[in-house]
Each structure stands twice: as structure tokens, then as C-alpha cells.
Amino acid sequence: MNQLSKTSTIAMSDWHALIRQMESSINNTILGQEHIVRLMTIATLSRGHILLEGDVGVGKTTLLKTVAECLGGNFERIEGTIDLMPHDLVYYTYIGENGKPGVSSGPVLKHGDELSIFFFNEINRARPQVHSLLLRIMAERSVHAFNQTHFFPHLQVFADRNRIEKDETFELPAAARDRFMMELHVEQPKSEEQLKDLMFNPRFHDADKLVDSADKAIVPFQQLNDIAAAIQDHVHTSEKVQDYGYHLCRALREPAEYGIQITDVDTSNMIRGGMGPRGISYLARGARVNAWLNGRDALVPEDFHMIIRQIAKHRLFLNPVYDYNRDDIVESLITAALNTIQSP
Amino acid sequence: MKLFNTISLILSLFLLSVICSAETTIPGQIIKMDQGRSYGLMVGDIIEHQYLIAIDTDYSLSPSSLPVEGELTYWLDLNSVNMSSEQRGGKTLYHLTLRYQTFYAPLDVRALLIPDQQLVFTDSSNQRFEITLPEWHFTMSPIKEVVSSGIGNDDGSNGFMKADIAPRTHSLSRYQTPIIIYAGLLILCLLIWSALTGLLPKFNTSPFHVAKRHIKRIRRQKNMTSEQVQRGMQAMHDAFNARASHTVFAAQIDDFIKQYPQFNACRTQIEDFFQQSRNVFFFDEEPKPNLLTDCIRLCDRLAAADKVVQSKP
């Protein structure tokens, strides 16, 4: 299982070099986000969609644009606004030069099945109707328009939202959040040296130029599905690690069964839902990719640890009485599950 | 004279018959009473009078005629009045018990009197019949002499004081066995509780010691399978988890040693164990032949390191 399928031309061993090059290029462009970049690489190689959130001006959009540039392929972007409607993603109408009305493909359809990255900026500013259309695009990688179904086999959706501003925003429904493989929280770099660099180095003052300076199309996006599938085949999961992964996910849904206790929380009545089949599948896929990125052909528990927070946090839905302190409680739950579930 | 004697005899017989006939018409009487000793009573003594009264069943005792409990005089209290009745041979028998207490403090022997009491019985036609509980004379004695005979010699009031009476001891032998059993159980529970809460560090066996025993048991078996080796390695992992109070993974060895620096000398062996564990459990490799021996050796070293730390104040 060292070679990709017949449709791929790059040997699997060479993909390591390409991925390293891609990560290096992104890290040279975006300072202090090495961990986030690694998680985005894992999501990309797991063919999962990514939602970035964080404070204003920490570089979410720049990071997504840079990753999109490095991945290559056709890239489309749309800004979430309160008056954006689902059809704005599919088509737009105009009056042509001849004075006649015309209809053209919107950002989703424009590139057909060559669409690689769809970047939805400020997703929480769009209405739920738009979120609804996005659900199908993300889950099925297809959309029905002009009396036919259009497929986007290489599509990966990147979205971002800021957590500071809440006016005129629409919280993403649980179903939409579940379709994002990872929800990544971007913080500004902590290193003094990096912050000084961002502050005084003119290279970082113009975001467009900065993104443009990144290496482009480092990985062949048409082969991402193949390498993703090959990685899943390549990385072996022993019975013990499967047991561990299963119990880890179950402990997140049924913490009381595992004797997990959290201060001031009734753990037998705290979880309303979450970490369903899609979530646990993403966890296993991401863990396998992490193992492969670390040069292993077998999964170990630490591969789950690498991504469990980014995959589980937005999928766990608490009893409303605990929602006031959701972030802390979910973090405590995940930490307790990691400390409780035993593994060789 | 002979005639006089004859007349006297006739009159006596007549009177006797009158008396006898009168007696037969009395509906009831006191047929037995016990008033106790009537002399040598002292202040605070209880005086108990018991009466057994027989009366025709037509009559019944009027409760309001019973003496009322309480203070009768400044020196005499009636503490209780108990009355019960039963039917026997066409009569009603009343058992009456009066308990007095005297507080009279005489300076010398003094005769006193408890006055008589009338009990009223009535029948269905409201006919009354009274029975008198007779008055009772008795004498009370002082507890001590008015002037101590030894007061002139003692130069104080100690002459009046008597030595304390030694308290009587009660035998506790019948409680002894249950007390010993319950005390033993209590101590045992306290010890278990202390051990569980870690208050008995000296009795805290290192988890690596436990793991060593477990692995040794496995190693004694003939034709060891890889599953048995895995159980031995799992025991080792359990020891690490127990020591850290959470699951320890290979990536957390640095944190583990930072938390328990006594194991720093064994870092290489710990890392090697975790690598071997990965190979066996996750990479499906066959365990090395001497793996359990290495585990036992590592357990020895880690348990010894644990012991040194525990013995430190």
C-alpha cells in the first residue's frame, strides 16, 4: 500500500515532501500558527471542511486564502451578508451588452467539478437559508440547479467567523456545524518576536501581497481524494486502538458511564447529543492522517489526542442549563475523558 | 342471780344476732390493709399504704372521693394514687395504693398523723355508702443529732460530715464482648478509610510492586501466549496510570517524570517500555522474548524509587 491508485501519479512517499513544503510555505506566510496549519493539513487530507473562528484581525481570512493558494485548484470566495440568498451562490442575473437579461453561473457553479476551495467569509452573517444550501454542498459535494445535479468532487469548504461581534449575525445550526470536520480557534501569536515582526515588518502589512508571496498550487488538488483514501488504507488500526477510540467517543456522549465527574455538573444529564457517526468517522480519519504525517503506518492513541478537541468541541451539545459555561464544561469533559479512558 | 345470768345471756345473744344481722347488711368493707412500719421514718421517706376493699357489685367507687395527688400539708405529699378493681364471688375488689412522702425534719422523735380519708361508693339508685380509710399514726426520727458530739474537738463543722460512701460498681462483663467487637470493627473501618484516602502512606504499596506480582504470576505459566504477555504489559500500564492518577500515554512521559522526578533515573527504560507497548498493542508486532523480565526489572526499580520518596518525611 505504498502507491496511490491508478489515477494518481505521485508516489505516496513523495506526498510527505509535498505536504512538508506546503506547510512550510504557509508557516512562512502566516506567523505563529504552526499548530493550526497542521490541523488544517489533517482536515485537508481527511477531505473535511474547516471552520475558523477567533478574534477580529488575527489573520483568519489571510490564513485561509494562503492555504487555498498553496492547495491550488479553482478557488471561489463569497462574503456572508444579511441580504445574501441561496441563489446568489448558484447563479446571478444581469443585463447584457445587447440589453437582454442574462443568467450566469454563480461562484459555486462557475468552475464546475474543478472547484477546489470554496471560501465562505463571515459565515455567521449569512441567513439560515444560505446555511441550508451550504449543508448539501458540504455533505454531498453537489447542488441541484438548472435542472441538473452538479458535482464538486474536489470541493473543500473553508469558512470563518468572528466571535466578538454578535449583531446581525445568525448562529450556525447544529447540523451545519456538524458538517465541518474541524472548528479551529485562531489566536494571535504569543511570541514577542513574532508579534514584533507582524508589527514592524512591511511584508505583513499588505495581506494580499503576503498571500500572493506564498507558493502556489504545491499539491495537485485533483489527487487529494486519492491520497486521502490511500492514507486511510495505509494506516493500520489495531484492535486495541479501535477499542480506545470507541470508548473515548462514548465517554464524551455518556460521561457518567465512565465515572467522569465535573464540578457542579450532573454528568448523567449534561449531554443532549453530539459526536454521532459523522463525528467519530472524522475523528478516525483525522487520526489516521496524523499518524501518516508523523511517518507511522499504525494509529496510536496520541493521534486521537491531536485532533479530539477540534473535532468534538463543536459537536457536543449540552443541556441548556450548562450552556452558560459551555466552553469550560466541554473542555473539562474532554480532558476528563482523556484522563479516564485507559489504553495500553 | 341465776335469773340475772339467764337474762344477760339472752340479751347478749340478741345483741350478737343484731350485730350479725347488721354486719350482713353492710355492702362493703376493708378486708386487708398494709401501712408499713410506723416508726423510725426519716425525712424524705416514702410511705406506702395498700388497701383491699370488698364491696357489693351493685356499688362502684366514686372516683371523686379518691384523695387528690399533690401537697397535702407543708410536710406531706401524696405522690401517687393507684387503684384497680376486679370482680370476684359477687363482690368487687378494689386495690388501692397511696404513696406518701414525708418531708418533716424532726429534731427529736416526733409522732405525726396522716388523717383518715372517706371513700364514697354509690349504687345504681344513687344510694351512697362510705368506707373510711383510717388515720395513721407514726413517728419520725431525726437523721442526725442536733449538736455534734465531736464538735468541741473538731474546731469546725467536719464533725457533722460523714465519710463519703464509696459508689457501688456495676459489672460490665456482659457488655465487654460486644464493645470489643464493635471497637475492632470501628478501628478496621478507620484503617480502611485512611488507606483509601491515602492517610497511611507507610502502608501504601507502590503500584509497581503490585504490577510486579501480577507479571510474575503470568510469567510462571507455561507456554505463554502473546495475549498473556499483553496482560502483563497492561498491568505495567495500569501501574503507571495508578501512580499518575490518570492515563499515561507515551507522549506524556516527560510530564509524568516532571510530576514524579524520582523516576527520572529510569527514563530510558520507561520510554523503551512504552515503545515496546506500542509495537505490541498498536503495530501488532510479536513481543520480545524477555519483555516480561524487563518489565519486572523496571517494576523493581520504579517501586524502589517510590519507596525512597514515600519514606522521606
XYZ file of C-alpha atoms in Angstrom:
657
model
C 0.000 0.000 0.000
C 2.848 2.345 -0.753
C 1.414 3.519 -4.022
C -1.671 5.521 -4.779
C -4.447 4.321 -7.010
C -4.022 4.205 -10.738
C -5.445 7.713 -11.202
C -2.659 9.204 -9.090
C 0.742 9.828 -10.431
C 2.693 10.828 -7.323
C 4.093 8.095 -5.136
C 2.751 8.115 -1.640
C 6.196 8.617 -0.167
C 6.575 11.795 -2.236
C 3.434 13.238 -0.725
C 5.252 13.680 2.549
C 7.657 16.074 0.866
C 4.830 17.964 -0.804
C 2.909 18.325 2.431
C 6.034 19.487 4.260
C 6.637 22.035 1.537
C 3.042 23.230 1.723
C 3.130 23.601 5.497
C 6.460 25.368 5.322
C 5.171 27.827 2.748
C 2.047 28.571 4.827
C 4.080 28.967 8.011
C 6.430 31.377 6.258
C 3.443 33.468 5.255
C 1.372 33.228 8.437
C 3.372 33.585 11.624
C 2.781 31.641 14.801
C 0.021 29.345 13.562
C 2.008 26.133 13.090
C -0.447 24.050 15.110
C -3.455 25.422 13.229
C -1.670 24.836 9.921
C -1.018 21.210 10.895
C -4.674 20.748 11.834
C -5.758 22.281 8.504
C -3.441 19.880 6.712
C -5.025 16.992 8.557
C -8.507 18.229 7.622
C -7.494 18.675 4.006
C -6.045 15.177 3.777
C -9.173 13.850 5.501
C -11.275 15.769 2.969
C -13.048 17.609 5.748
C -14.354 21.142 5.805
C -12.930 23.708 8.174
C -14.495 26.496 10.196
C -12.109 29.055 11.613
C -13.136 31.330 14.407
C -11.337 33.792 16.555
C -10.908 37.413 17.403
C -11.020 40.159 14.852
C -7.834 40.741 12.876
C -5.880 37.662 13.913
C -5.427 36.538 10.304
C -8.210 34.019 9.766
C -9.013 35.167 6.250
C -5.369 35.552 5.314
C -4.628 32.071 6.581
C -7.494 30.524 4.629
C -6.521 32.372 1.481
C -2.937 31.242 1.862
C -3.931 27.626 2.352
C -6.204 27.885 -0.675
C -3.333 29.284 -2.749
C -0.986 26.504 -1.673
C -3.539 23.793 -2.341
C -4.167 25.115 -5.795
C -7.213 24.487 -7.912
C -10.079 26.805 -8.590
C -10.899 28.986 -5.693
C -14.107 30.888 -5.058
C -14.999 33.194 -2.262
C -18.182 34.773 -1.041
C -18.850 37.218 1.753
C -21.574 36.402 4.202
C -24.039 39.268 4.399
C -27.501 39.565 5.813
C -29.046 40.004 2.347
C -27.207 37.078 0.780
C -29.656 34.497 -0.559
C -29.011 30.878 -1.578
C -29.386 31.627 -5.279
C -26.519 34.128 -5.030
C -24.233 31.117 -4.620
C -25.675 29.321 -7.644
C -26.321 31.999 -10.291
C -26.566 35.694 -10.891
C -28.654 37.703 -13.327
C -27.597 40.738 -15.306
C -28.490 42.896 -18.280
C -26.137 42.105 -21.134
C -24.498 44.469 -23.585
C -27.275 43.782 -26.018
C -29.781 44.914 -23.398
C -31.173 41.476 -22.877
C -31.293 39.820 -19.445
C -28.776 37.105 -18.877
C -28.165 34.376 -16.313
C -24.656 33.182 -15.431
C -23.316 30.584 -13.035
C -22.642 31.795 -9.529
C -19.470 31.173 -7.534
C -20.346 27.568 -6.726
C -21.127 26.526 -10.295
C -18.638 28.695 -12.155
C -15.813 26.164 -12.173
C -17.912 23.049 -12.374
C -16.249 19.947 -10.965
C -12.884 21.719 -10.925
C -13.891 23.786 -7.899
C -11.317 23.102 -5.225
C -11.839 25.612 -2.442
C -14.989 27.477 -1.574
C -14.236 30.132 0.954
C -17.186 31.497 2.888
C -16.103 34.596 4.709
C -18.011 35.696 7.826
C -20.374 32.766 7.533
C -22.430 33.750 10.549
C -23.552 36.926 8.803
C -25.476 34.884 6.207
C -29.068 33.863 6.740
C -30.105 30.322 7.692
C -31.396 29.812 4.115
C -27.832 30.130 2.877
C -26.601 27.830 5.638
C -29.142 25.304 4.458
C -27.788 25.287 0.907
C -24.313 25.043 2.287
C -25.308 21.920 4.212
C -25.869 19.994 0.999
C -22.787 21.361 -0.706
C -20.648 20.306 2.242
C -22.256 16.950 2.938
C -22.855 15.711 -0.597
C -20.476 17.904 -2.573
C -23.261 18.547 -5.021
C -26.010 21.055 -5.766
C -29.081 20.894 -7.959
C -29.523 23.801 -10.338
C -30.663 24.410 -13.924
C -32.457 21.064 -13.903
C -29.392 19.019 -13.184
C -27.190 17.985 -10.321
C -23.690 19.473 -10.296
C -20.945 17.576 -8.506
C -17.802 19.006 -6.924
C -15.653 16.012 -6.058
C -12.624 18.079 -5.033
C -14.502 20.694 -3.041
C -13.373 21.703 0.382
C -15.254 24.444 2.212
C -13.362 26.905 4.358
C -15.386 29.279 6.450
C -14.620 31.770 9.127
C -16.497 33.820 11.654
C -15.524 36.152 14.419
C -16.702 35.545 17.946
C -16.624 39.143 19.084
C -19.384 40.638 17.027
C -22.898 39.254 17.520
C -25.062 41.979 15.926
C -26.841 40.969 12.724
C -25.383 37.504 12.835
C -27.048 34.100 12.667
C -25.716 31.304 14.808
C -24.888 28.275 12.716
C -27.381 25.448 13.278
C -26.108 22.268 14.858
C -26.438 20.373 11.580
C -24.257 22.903 9.776
C -21.606 22.874 12.472
C -21.532 19.086 12.402
C -20.644 19.145 8.722
C -17.457 20.997 9.439
C -14.840 18.434 10.300
C -12.936 20.847 12.479
C -13.680 24.077 14.212
C -10.350 25.803 14.743
C -9.875 28.629 17.156
C -7.266 31.044 15.878
C -5.440 33.181 18.391
C -2.805 35.761 17.776
C 0.811 34.603 18.092
C 2.152 34.672 21.629
C 5.827 35.057 20.801
C 7.148 38.564 21.290
C 9.468 38.172 18.344
C 6.655 37.160 16.019
C 4.390 39.951 17.199
C 7.178 42.483 16.606
C 7.670 41.026 13.154
C 3.953 41.356 12.399
C 4.058 44.877 13.743
C 7.108 46.281 12.013
C 7.892 44.074 9.016
C 6.310 45.704 5.926
C 5.946 42.238 4.379
C 2.991 41.617 6.682
C 1.295 44.973 6.179
C -0.362 44.171 2.866
C -2.364 40.955 3.257
C -2.998 40.486 -0.476
C 0.691 40.805 -1.323
C 1.518 38.494 1.519
C -0.847 35.815 0.256
C 0.485 36.318 -3.234
C 4.015 35.661 -1.991
C 3.110 32.136 -0.891
C 3.961 29.220 -3.159
C 1.001 28.318 -5.286
C -0.596 25.008 -6.111
C 2.021 22.987 -4.301
C -0.134 19.903 -4.142
C -2.167 18.627 -7.080
C -5.695 19.155 -5.824
C -7.120 16.563 -8.276
C -5.214 13.879 -6.404
C -6.219 14.900 -2.877
C -9.158 12.487 -2.794
C -6.873 9.657 -3.855
C -4.143 10.402 -1.355
C -6.798 10.806 1.352
C -8.206 7.376 0.537
C -4.724 5.890 0.282
C -3.797 7.210 3.719
C -6.918 5.635 5.224
C -5.940 2.321 3.666
C -2.301 2.682 4.548
C -2.609 3.382 8.268
C -3.392 0.304 10.280
C -5.661 0.399 13.321
C -5.159 -2.372 15.842
C -7.989 -3.783 17.895
C -6.682 -2.058 20.993
C -6.618 1.376 19.396
C -10.082 0.822 17.963
C -11.309 -0.014 21.465
C -9.658 3.108 22.758
C -11.192 5.335 20.076
C -14.635 3.834 20.638
C -14.551 4.305 24.401
C -13.158 7.816 24.047
C -16.101 8.843 21.861
C -18.595 7.029 24.069
C -17.227 8.717 27.170
C -17.923 12.076 25.538
C -21.564 11.123 24.992
C -22.099 9.141 28.184
C -19.608 10.554 30.700
C -21.464 9.153 33.713
C -20.943 5.597 32.422
C -17.211 6.086 32.807
C -17.439 7.715 36.211
C -16.420 11.097 34.840
C -17.174 13.869 37.275
C -17.096 17.586 36.618
C -17.502 20.194 39.335
C -21.068 21.493 39.646
C -22.236 19.384 36.713
C -24.559 16.380 36.719
C -22.682 14.330 34.147
C -25.556 11.880 33.754
C -27.703 14.692 32.444
C -25.309 17.066 30.723
C -25.094 15.831 27.133
C -28.058 16.265 24.799
C -26.306 14.987 21.698
C -23.280 15.098 19.504
C -20.316 13.023 18.348
C -22.533 10.990 16.063
C -21.299 8.692 13.289
C -20.026 11.599 11.175
C -18.049 12.989 14.072
C -16.459 9.718 15.126
C -15.671 8.919 11.487
C -13.930 12.276 11.119
C -12.017 11.555 14.318
C -10.732 8.246 12.996
C -9.895 9.705 9.574
C -8.080 12.666 11.055
C -6.198 10.434 13.482
C -5.025 8.232 10.631
C -3.817 11.279 8.699
C -1.938 12.473 11.764
C -0.284 9.074 12.089
C 0.744 9.194 8.423
C 2.048 12.745 8.728
C 4.197 11.536 11.620
C 5.624 8.756 9.489
C 3.713 5.919 11.096
C 1.629 3.294 9.394
C -0.299 2.455 12.563
C -2.600 4.518 14.684
C -1.751 5.266 18.328
C -3.945 6.950 20.970
C -1.957 10.173 20.700
C -3.284 10.603 17.158
C -6.768 10.975 18.615
C -5.497 13.427 21.194
C -4.078 15.666 18.479
C -7.497 16.404 16.992
C -10.112 15.391 19.555
C -10.755 18.927 20.753
C -11.097 20.441 17.289
C -13.459 17.673 16.213
C -15.502 17.085 19.351
C -15.958 20.520 20.887
C -18.435 21.913 18.389
C -20.258 18.585 18.156
C -21.144 18.240 21.813
C -24.479 19.787 22.667
C -25.134 20.355 26.326
C -28.257 20.513 28.384
C -29.302 24.203 28.239
C -28.699 24.684 31.972
C -24.972 24.230 31.312
C -24.781 26.355 28.177
C -23.822 29.451 30.145
C -20.408 27.904 30.770
C -20.261 25.725 27.691
C -16.632 26.230 26.706
C -15.221 25.397 30.138
C -17.515 22.421 30.697
C -16.771 20.863 27.303
C -13.048 21.385 27.810
C -13.294 19.739 31.253
C -15.243 16.864 29.776
C -12.695 16.189 27.056
C -9.793 16.439 29.492
C -11.548 14.097 31.914
C -12.278 11.606 29.139
C -8.629 11.631 28.044
C -7.518 11.089 31.632
C -10.084 8.393 32.338
C -10.146 6.119 29.309
C -7.295 3.688 29.687
C -5.187 2.440 26.884
C -2.043 0.374 26.690
C -78.768 -14.354 140.494
C -79.377 -17.299 138.321
C -82.204 -15.466 136.676
C -79.990 -12.441 136.099
C -77.411 -14.576 134.391
C -80.053 -16.094 132.198
C -81.393 -12.681 131.146
C -77.868 -11.463 130.460
C -77.189 -14.409 128.206
C -80.402 -13.857 126.297
C -79.595 -10.159 125.840
C -76.064 -10.971 124.656
C -77.359 -13.415 122.110
C -79.890 -10.876 120.970
C -77.277 -8.176 120.615
C -74.960 -10.537 118.800
C -77.711 -11.505 116.425
C -78.469 -7.795 115.891
C -74.808 -7.112 115.245
C -74.541 -10.093 112.966
C -77.620 -9.099 111.064
C -76.292 -5.534 110.861
C -72.963 -6.819 109.521
C -74.653 -8.808 106.860
C -76.388 -5.628 105.629
C -73.047 -3.666 105.157
C -72.356 -3.660 101.418
C -68.562 -3.454 101.738
C -65.533 -3.156 103.968
C -61.771 -3.048 104.041
C -60.744 -6.642 104.158
C -57.000 -6.101 104.162
C -54.615 -3.219 104.610
C -50.866 -2.753 104.831
C -49.455 0.570 106.008
C -45.893 -0.410 106.662
C -43.621 0.491 109.508
C -44.973 3.276 111.710
C -41.734 4.246 113.455
C -38.213 5.248 112.586
C -39.240 7.159 109.479
C -36.922 9.917 108.349
C -37.219 12.957 106.209
C -37.769 12.063 102.539
C -39.077 8.550 103.216
C -41.812 7.087 101.097
C -44.870 5.816 102.959
C -46.951 3.288 101.033
C -50.460 2.342 102.178
C -52.228 -0.512 100.485
C -55.889 -1.336 100.931
C -58.005 -4.180 99.660
C -61.683 -3.243 99.744
C -64.529 -5.638 99.021
C -67.919 -4.238 98.114
C -71.109 -5.470 96.564
C -71.118 -5.409 92.854
C -74.133 -3.083 92.981
C -71.803 -0.369 94.239
C -68.998 1.315 92.479
C -66.330 3.665 93.726
C -66.897 7.329 93.053
C -63.546 8.490 91.632
C -64.013 11.988 93.034
C -63.787 10.588 96.524
C -60.251 9.342 95.967
C -57.568 11.525 97.576
C -56.023 14.016 95.196
C -52.353 13.738 94.401
C -50.237 16.680 95.420
C -49.131 18.536 98.527
C -51.381 17.638 101.470
C -49.574 19.620 104.149
C -46.341 21.539 104.316
C -44.550 18.331 105.229
C -46.606 15.649 103.491
C -47.029 14.984 99.773
C -49.270 12.405 98.185
C -47.146 11.311 95.255
C -49.454 8.823 93.594
C -52.829 7.157 93.885
C -53.198 3.844 92.095
C -56.470 1.986 92.018
C -57.525 -1.188 90.260
C -60.559 -3.411 90.596
C -61.695 -6.939 89.859
C -64.909 -8.938 90.228
C -64.795 -11.969 92.453
C -67.690 -14.003 94.045
C -70.367 -11.343 93.755
C -68.042 -8.703 95.143
C -65.911 -6.056 93.607
C -62.374 -5.973 94.954
C -60.641 -2.616 94.878
C -56.849 -2.499 95.208
C -55.874 0.965 96.371
C -52.278 2.106 96.811
C -51.409 5.529 98.218
C -47.803 6.640 98.141
C -46.964 9.474 100.523
C -43.651 11.165 101.065
C -42.822 12.915 104.255
C -40.577 15.944 104.436
C -40.911 16.568 108.087
C -37.477 17.167 109.662
C -37.843 16.456 113.350
C -35.209 17.459 115.851
C -36.212 14.555 118.050
C -38.600 11.626 117.718
C -41.970 13.102 116.779
C -45.404 11.496 116.469
C -47.303 12.520 113.372
C -50.621 11.683 111.835
C -51.940 11.051 108.369
C -55.649 11.844 108.650
C -58.431 9.483 107.680
C -59.999 9.514 104.202
C -63.532 8.751 103.134
C -64.180 6.708 100.023
C -67.666 7.016 98.573
C -69.418 4.187 96.791
C -72.747 4.575 95.011
C -75.187 2.075 93.570
C -77.495 2.347 90.580
C -80.185 4.088 92.655
C -77.645 6.646 93.777
C -77.501 5.162 97.267
C -74.261 6.233 98.965
C -72.018 4.135 101.103
C -68.818 5.369 102.674
C -65.737 3.497 103.798
C -63.194 5.338 105.893
C -59.501 4.727 105.423
C -58.338 5.017 108.999
C -55.972 7.704 110.192
C -52.424 6.536 110.637
C -50.128 7.436 113.459
C -46.436 7.165 113.073
C -43.241 8.577 114.497
C -40.399 10.268 112.662
C -36.797 10.318 113.749
C -34.066 12.852 113.040
C -31.290 11.919 110.661
C -28.597 13.388 112.829
C -28.097 14.750 116.301
C -28.786 18.441 116.813
C -25.388 19.164 118.259
C -22.491 17.032 117.142
C -20.851 15.255 119.978
C -17.481 15.813 118.388
C -17.890 19.479 117.539
C -15.921 20.625 120.524
C -12.934 18.608 119.422
C -13.049 19.266 115.750
C -12.976 23.012 115.660
C -15.339 23.166 112.725
C -18.257 21.636 111.061
C -16.422 18.498 109.967
C -17.846 16.771 112.964
C -21.179 16.704 111.196
C -19.769 15.324 107.996
C -19.673 11.645 107.420
C -17.285 9.966 105.098
C -18.459 9.562 101.539
C -19.931 6.228 100.779
C -17.974 4.576 98.056
C -20.102 4.280 94.893
C -21.327 0.868 94.036
C -19.716 -0.641 90.980
C -21.766 -2.316 88.297
C -20.475 -5.296 86.472
C -19.788 -4.556 82.792
C -18.845 -8.068 81.844
C -21.926 -8.597 79.705
C -21.065 -5.507 77.648
C -17.412 -6.363 77.339
C -17.558 -8.712 74.322
C -19.844 -6.550 72.152
C -17.749 -3.482 72.974
C -14.545 -5.251 71.926
C -16.150 -6.437 68.674
C -17.591 -3.018 67.804
C -14.364 -1.243 68.697
C -12.441 -3.676 66.486
C -14.817 -3.075 63.595
C -14.560 0.680 64.081
C -10.763 0.559 64.040
C -10.820 -1.651 60.949
C -13.167 0.767 59.147
C -10.955 3.702 60.118
C -7.889 1.904 58.807
C -9.591 1.071 55.511
C -10.835 4.626 55.178
C -7.384 6.008 55.948
C -5.777 3.679 53.438
C -8.290 4.627 50.758
C -7.776 8.327 51.352
C -4.006 7.979 51.367
C -3.611 8.890 55.018
C -1.491 5.818 55.589
C 1.484 6.447 53.335
C 3.549 3.807 55.011
C 1.017 1.146 54.074
C 0.739 2.491 50.526
C 2.152 -0.254 48.399
C 3.675 1.093 45.222
C 1.513 0.235 42.214
C 4.673 -1.017 40.539
C 5.049 -3.571 43.304
C 1.523 -4.783 42.589
C 2.268 -4.891 38.867
C 5.422 -6.905 39.518
C 3.466 -9.563 41.430
C 0.923 -9.693 38.629
C 3.560 -10.041 35.910
C 5.396 -12.701 37.909
C 2.205 -14.729 38.168
C 1.803 -14.518 34.398
C 5.419 -15.428 33.751
C 5.132 -18.598 35.823
C 2.661 -20.020 33.325
C 3.961 -22.447 30.759
C 3.597 -21.883 27.010
C 2.921 -18.207 27.395
C 0.781 -16.727 24.623
C 1.105 -13.215 23.273
C -2.244 -12.391 24.970
C -0.698 -13.275 28.326
C 2.291 -11.084 27.573
C -0.125 -8.299 26.694
C -1.862 -8.779 30.038
C 1.469 -8.396 31.768
C 2.212 -5.216 29.855
C -1.274 -3.953 30.619
C -0.551 -4.481 34.332
C 2.513 -2.289 33.898
C 0.419 0.384 32.190
C -2.139 0.144 34.993
C 0.658 0.807 37.472
C 1.726 3.937 35.587
C -1.904 5.090 35.400
C -2.448 4.414 39.087
C 0.704 6.308 40.014
C -0.258 9.325 37.938
C -3.983 9.090 38.799
C -4.753 9.375 35.108
C -3.960 7.545 31.915
C -0.327 7.958 30.939
C 0.480 7.870 27.235
C 3.836 7.653 25.540
C 3.674 11.313 24.616
C 3.195 12.219 28.283
C 6.332 10.569 29.666
C 8.041 13.937 30.073
C 5.100 15.294 32.054
C 4.981 12.111 34.136
C 8.637 12.370 35.068
C 8.264 16.062 35.767
C 5.459 15.173 38.177
C 7.397 12.262 39.733
C 11.072 13.137 39.456
C 12.024 10.012 41.436
C 11.586 8.065 38.211
C 13.977 10.228 36.195
C 16.769 7.677 36.542
C 14.579 5.136 34.758
C 13.538 7.435 31.926
C 15.227 5.388 29.210
C 13.676 2.151 30.413
C 10.247 3.799 30.699
C 10.484 5.154 27.168
C 11.638 1.768 25.958
C 8.695 0.080 27.673
C 6.207 2.441 26.077
C 7.806 1.880 22.674
C 7.600 -1.892 23.154
C 3.990 -1.475 24.219
C 3.223 0.465 21.060
C 4.856 -2.202 18.964
C 2.852 -4.954 20.601
C -0.515 -3.294 21.048
C -0.752 -0.986 18.062
C 1.750 -2.214 15.491
C 0.740 -5.849 16.040
C 4.346 -6.954 16.462
C 5.267 -10.068 18.408
C 6.545 -9.257 21.898
C 10.239 -9.740 22.559
C 11.028 -12.953 24.465
C 12.420 -11.221 27.535
C 9.841 -8.452 27.608
C 8.181 -9.508 30.861
C 11.561 -9.981 32.534
C 12.436 -6.408 31.577
C 9.067 -5.293 32.933
C 9.735 -6.985 36.287
C 13.160 -5.367 36.454
C 11.631 -1.978 35.667
C 8.903 -2.549 38.272
C 11.610 -3.251 40.863
C 13.425 -0.037 40.082
C 10.291 2.092 39.969
C 8.918 0.568 43.189
C 12.252 1.185 44.902
C 12.240 4.801 43.720
C 8.681 5.122 45.010
C 9.674 3.671 48.380
C 12.509 6.151 48.811
C 10.177 9.069 48.190
C 7.485 7.707 50.489
C 9.916 7.172 53.325
C 11.021 10.796 53.175
C 9.315 12.971 55.814
